[in-house]
């Protein structure tokens, strides 16, 4: 009489090893995905700040609505507006972008580009931060925009 009958299937040890490996792979994938999403969110914020500054500069230079154009920054938002200051802007032309809580903007709160030249009212430095990621966008007195 044979006591060792081969049964199809996994032993408990084999099953636990497979579940452990799958859990490890799932955890690694989740960490890599979160990092990728954070980098993408940061890059989007950096490009949005740059693009809104360039758009305001282009609107002022081309004389859109015969007005100055500016960009206002708060902790989680960027607003491109028509007018010589954020406080006196024409709100009908506002274009606001709201970032998630992981993106923090700091530094200059308002940049205005004037006609007929694209000179700004002053120099500006806007910091963009997401966790350990950081970039600085600068605008000099003649309107040159750079990202560091």
PDB file of C-alpha atoms in Angstrom:
ATOM      1  CA  UNK A   1       0.000   0.000   0.000  1.00  0.00           C
ATOM      2  CA  UNK A   2       1.562   3.354  -1.125  1.00  0.00           C
ATOM      3  CA  UNK A   3       1.215   6.257   1.343  1.00  0.00           C
ATOM      4  CA  UNK A   4       2.880   8.783  -0.967  1.00  0.00           C
ATOM      5  CA  UNK A   5       0.214   9.504  -3.526  1.00  0.00           C
ATOM      6  CA  UNK A   6       1.061  12.387  -5.865  1.00  0.00           C
ATOM      7  CA  UNK A   7      -1.677  15.007  -5.784  1.00  0.00           C
ATOM      8  CA  UNK A   8      -1.930  17.792  -8.338  1.00  0.00           C
ATOM      9  CA  UNK A   9      -1.641  21.394  -7.055  1.00  0.00           C
ATOM     10  CA  UNK A  10       0.613  23.542  -4.901  1.00  0.00           C
ATOM     11  CA  UNK A  11       1.841  22.951  -1.408  1.00  0.00           C
ATOM     12  CA  UNK A  12       1.224  25.632   1.182  1.00  0.00           C
ATOM     13  CA  UNK A  13       4.895  26.668   1.093  1.00  0.00           C
ATOM     14  CA  UNK A  14       4.865  27.056  -2.704  1.00  0.00           C
ATOM     15  CA  UNK A  15       1.666  29.071  -2.511  1.00  0.00           C
ATOM     16  CA  UNK A  16       3.097  31.418   0.145  1.00  0.00           C
ATOM     17  CA  UNK A  17       6.278  31.955  -1.888  1.00  0.00           C
ATOM     18  CA  UNK A  18       4.255  32.892  -4.992  1.00  0.00           C
ATOM     19  CA  UNK A  19       1.996  35.252  -3.005  1.00  0.00           C
ATOM     20  CA  UNK A  20       5.068  36.863  -1.395  1.00  0.00           C
ATOM     21  CA  UNK A  21       6.756  37.459  -4.748  1.00  0.00           C
ATOM     22  CA  UNK A  22       3.556  38.907  -6.232  1.00  0.00           C
ATOM     23  CA  UNK A  23       3.127  41.227  -3.239  1.00  0.00           C
ATOM     24  CA  UNK A  24       6.718  42.422  -3.561  1.00  0.00           C
ATOM     25  CA  UNK A  25       6.270  43.111  -7.299  1.00  0.00           C
ATOM     26  CA  UNK A  26       2.974  44.938  -6.701  1.00  0.00           C
ATOM     27  CA  UNK A  27       4.595  47.128  -4.037  1.00  0.00           C
ATOM     28  CA  UNK A  28       7.536  47.997  -6.269  1.00  0.00           C
ATOM     29  CA  UNK A  29       5.189  48.851  -9.135  1.00  0.00           C
ATOM     30  CA  UNK A  30       3.077  51.104  -6.897  1.00  0.00           C
ATOM     31  CA  UNK A  31       6.160  52.992  -5.665  1.00  0.00           C
ATOM     32  CA  UNK A  32       7.461  53.491  -9.200  1.00  0.00           C
ATOM     33  CA  UNK A  33       4.041  54.621 -10.406  1.00  0.00           C
ATOM     34  CA  UNK A  34       3.717  57.186  -7.604  1.00  0.00           C
ATOM     35  CA  UNK A  35       7.158  58.562  -8.424  1.00  0.00           C
ATOM     36  CA  UNK A  36       6.318  58.783 -12.130  1.00  0.00           C
ATOM     37  CA  UNK A  37       3.056  60.587 -11.386  1.00  0.00           C
ATOM     38  CA  UNK A  38       4.857  63.056  -9.069  1.00  0.00           C
ATOM     39  CA  UNK A  39       7.454  63.845 -11.758  1.00  0.00           C
ATOM     40  CA  UNK A  40       4.737  64.261 -14.413  1.00  0.00           C
ATOM     41  CA  UNK A  41       2.713  66.566 -12.150  1.00  0.00           C
ATOM     42  CA  UNK A  42       5.810  68.647 -11.402  1.00  0.00           C
ATOM     43  CA  UNK A  43       6.744  68.901 -15.104  1.00  0.00           C
ATOM     44  CA  UNK A  44       3.184  69.929 -15.972  1.00  0.00           C
ATOM     45  CA  UNK A  45       3.221  72.685 -13.329  1.00  0.00           C
ATOM     46  CA  UNK A  46       6.606  73.960 -14.514  1.00  0.00           C
ATOM     47  CA  UNK A  47       5.458  74.054 -18.142  1.00  0.00           C
ATOM     48  CA  UNK A  48       2.142  75.688 -17.217  1.00  0.00           C
ATOM     49  CA  UNK A  49       3.931  78.513 -15.382  1.00  0.00           C
ATOM     50  CA  UNK A  50       6.252  79.019 -18.345  1.00  0.00           C
ATOM     51  CA  UNK A  51       3.447  78.866 -20.931  1.00  0.00           C
ATOM     52  CA  UNK A  52       1.208  81.300 -19.044  1.00  0.00           C
ATOM     53  CA  UNK A  53       4.077  83.797 -18.782  1.00  0.00           C
ATOM     54  CA  UNK A  54       4.824  83.417 -22.495  1.00  0.00           C
ATOM     55  CA  UNK A  55       1.136  83.802 -23.398  1.00  0.00           C
ATOM     56  CA  UNK A  56       0.769  86.978 -21.306  1.00  0.00           C
ATOM     57  CA  UNK A  57       3.950  88.348 -22.856  1.00  0.00           C
ATOM     58  CA  UNK A  58       2.695  87.539 -26.373  1.00  0.00           C
ATOM     59  CA  UNK A  59      -0.705  89.119 -25.669  1.00  0.00           C
ATOM     60  CA  UNK A  60       0.936  92.326 -24.422  1.00  0.00           C
ATOM     61  CA  UNK A  61       3.403  92.461 -27.306  1.00  0.00           C
ATOM     62  CA  UNK A  62       0.749  91.873 -29.957  1.00  0.00           C
ATOM     63  CA  UNK A  63      -1.645  94.369 -28.368  1.00  0.00           C
ATOM     64  CA  UNK A  64      -4.421  91.866 -27.649  1.00  0.00           C
ATOM     65  CA  UNK A  65      -7.420  93.853 -26.390  1.00  0.00           C
ATOM     66  CA  UNK A  66      -5.133  96.920 -26.371  1.00  0.00           C
ATOM     67  CA  UNK A  67      -4.013  96.148 -22.831  1.00  0.00           C
ATOM     68  CA  UNK A  68      -1.247  94.996 -20.546  1.00  0.00           C
ATOM     69  CA  UNK A  69      -1.343  91.307 -19.589  1.00  0.00           C
ATOM     70  CA  UNK A  70      -0.111  89.601 -16.479  1.00  0.00           C
ATOM     71  CA  UNK A  71       0.172  86.386 -14.539  1.00  0.00           C
ATOM     72  CA  UNK A  72      -0.643  86.087 -10.846  1.00  0.00           C
ATOM     73  CA  UNK A  73       0.664  83.278  -8.642  1.00  0.00           C
ATOM     74  CA  UNK A  74      -0.698  81.934  -5.377  1.00  0.00           C
ATOM     75  CA  UNK A  75       0.190  78.760  -3.483  1.00  0.00           C
ATOM     76  CA  UNK A  76      -1.644  76.328  -5.804  1.00  0.00           C
ATOM     77  CA  UNK A  77      -2.880  78.507  -8.704  1.00  0.00           C
ATOM     78  CA  UNK A  78      -1.701  80.449 -11.717  1.00  0.00           C
ATOM     79  CA  UNK A  79      -3.992  83.077 -13.300  1.00  0.00           C
ATOM     80  CA  UNK A  80      -3.311  84.833 -16.591  1.00  0.00           C
ATOM     81  CA  UNK A  81      -5.267  88.074 -16.741  1.00  0.00           C
ATOM     82  CA  UNK A  82      -5.882  91.249 -18.751  1.00  0.00           C
ATOM     83  CA  UNK A  83      -4.926  94.474 -17.001  1.00  0.00           C
ATOM     84  CA  UNK A  84      -2.123  96.436 -15.415  1.00  0.00           C
ATOM     85  CA  UNK A  85      -2.430  94.588 -12.072  1.00  0.00           C
ATOM     86  CA  UNK A  86      -4.185  91.557 -10.648  1.00  0.00           C
ATOM     87  CA  UNK A  87      -6.268  93.763  -8.337  1.00  0.00           C
ATOM     88  CA  UNK A  88      -7.627  95.901 -11.212  1.00  0.00           C
ATOM     89  CA  UNK A  89      -7.835  93.177 -13.887  1.00  0.00           C
ATOM     90  CA  UNK A  90     -10.750  92.488 -16.219  1.00  0.00           C
ATOM     91  CA  UNK A  91     -11.981  89.200 -14.721  1.00  0.00           C
ATOM     92  CA  UNK A  92     -13.778  88.230 -17.931  1.00  0.00           C
ATOM     93  CA  UNK A  93     -10.366  87.397 -19.443  1.00  0.00           C
ATOM     94  CA  UNK A  94      -9.024  85.339 -16.511  1.00  0.00           C
ATOM     95  CA  UNK A  95      -7.511  81.946 -17.271  1.00  0.00           C
ATOM     96  CA  UNK A  96      -6.851  80.110 -14.020  1.00  0.00           C
ATOM     97  CA  UNK A  97      -5.021  76.815 -13.571  1.00  0.00           C
ATOM     98  CA  UNK A  98      -5.308  75.076 -10.203  1.00  0.00           C
ATOM     99  CA  UNK A  99      -2.635  72.565  -9.197  1.00  0.00           C
ATOM    100  CA  UNK A 100      -3.008  69.749  -6.700  1.00  0.00           C
ATOM    101  CA  UNK A 101      -1.814  70.060  -3.120  1.00  0.00           C
ATOM    102  CA  UNK A 102       1.496  68.431  -4.069  1.00  0.00           C
ATOM    103  CA  UNK A 103       2.511  71.514  -6.112  1.00  0.00           C
ATOM    104  CA  UNK A 104       3.487  74.665  -4.210  1.00  0.00           C
ATOM    105  CA  UNK A 105       4.282  78.002  -5.871  1.00  0.00           C
ATOM    106  CA  UNK A 106       6.146  80.737  -4.035  1.00  0.00           C
ATOM    107  CA  UNK A 107       8.030  83.948  -4.716  1.00  0.00           C
ATOM    108  CA  UNK A 108       6.721  86.786  -6.839  1.00  0.00           C
ATOM    109  CA  UNK A 109       2.938  87.034  -6.749  1.00  0.00           C
ATOM    110  CA  UNK A 110       2.335  89.043  -9.924  1.00  0.00           C
ATOM    111  CA  UNK A 111       4.114  89.649 -13.264  1.00  0.00           C
ATOM    112  CA  UNK A 112       2.761  92.221 -15.722  1.00  0.00           C
ATOM    113  CA  UNK A 113       3.865  92.706 -19.336  1.00  0.00           C
ATOM    114  CA  UNK A 114       3.218  96.168 -20.826  1.00  0.00           C
ATOM    115  CA  UNK A 115       2.712  97.480 -24.332  1.00  0.00           C
ATOM    116  CA  UNK A 116       4.284  98.375 -26.739  1.00  0.00           C
ATOM    117  CA  UNK A 117       7.403  96.623 -25.522  1.00  0.00           C
ATOM    118  CA  UNK A 118       7.227  93.374 -23.597  1.00  0.00           C
ATOM    119  CA  UNK A 119       8.936  94.893 -20.569  1.00  0.00           C
ATOM    120  CA  UNK A 120       7.682  93.776 -17.189  1.00  0.00           C
ATOM    121  CA  UNK A 121       6.803  95.980 -14.270  1.00  0.00           C
ATOM    122  CA  UNK A 122       9.702  94.410 -12.374  1.00  0.00           C
ATOM    123  CA  UNK A 123      11.829  91.306 -12.194  1.00  0.00           C
ATOM    124  CA  UNK A 124      10.204  88.138 -10.899  1.00  0.00           C
ATOM    125  CA  UNK A 125      11.192  84.793  -9.435  1.00  0.00           C
ATOM    126  CA  UNK A 126       8.655  82.013  -9.032  1.00  0.00           C
ATOM    127  CA  UNK A 127       9.580  78.836  -7.175  1.00  0.00           C
ATOM    128  CA  UNK A 128       7.811  75.579  -8.029  1.00  0.00           C
ATOM    129  CA  UNK A 129       8.100  72.761  -5.489  1.00  0.00           C
ATOM    130  CA  UNK A 130       6.773  69.217  -5.246  1.00  0.00           C
ATOM    131  CA  UNK A 131       8.345  67.211  -2.464  1.00  0.00           C
ATOM    132  CA  UNK A 132      12.083  67.125  -3.200  1.00  0.00           C
ATOM    133  CA  UNK A 133      11.629  68.496  -6.738  1.00  0.00           C
ATOM    134  CA  UNK A 134      12.247  72.214  -7.200  1.00  0.00           C
ATOM    135  CA  UNK A 135      12.482  74.601 -10.149  1.00  0.00           C
ATOM    136  CA  UNK A 136      12.741  78.363 -10.393  1.00  0.00           C
ATOM    137  CA  UNK A 137      11.249  80.444 -13.171  1.00  0.00           C
ATOM    138  CA  UNK A 138      12.710  83.929 -13.607  1.00  0.00           C
ATOM    139  CA  UNK A 139      11.568  86.941 -15.580  1.00  0.00           C
ATOM    140  CA  UNK A 140      14.017  89.799 -16.000  1.00  0.00           C
ATOM    141  CA  UNK A 141      13.177  93.490 -16.554  1.00  0.00           C
ATOM    142  CA  UNK A 142      13.197  93.129 -20.361  1.00  0.00           C
ATOM    143  CA  UNK A 143      10.812  90.165 -20.263  1.00  0.00           C
ATOM    144  CA  UNK A 144      13.213  87.275 -20.797  1.00  0.00           C
ATOM    145  CA  UNK A 145      11.785  84.094 -19.207  1.00  0.00           C
ATOM    146  CA  UNK A 146      14.069  81.303 -17.988  1.00  0.00           C
ATOM    147  CA  UNK A 147      13.625  78.105 -15.973  1.00  0.00           C
ATOM    148  CA  UNK A 148      16.346  76.800 -13.672  1.00  0.00           C
TER     149      UNK A 148
END
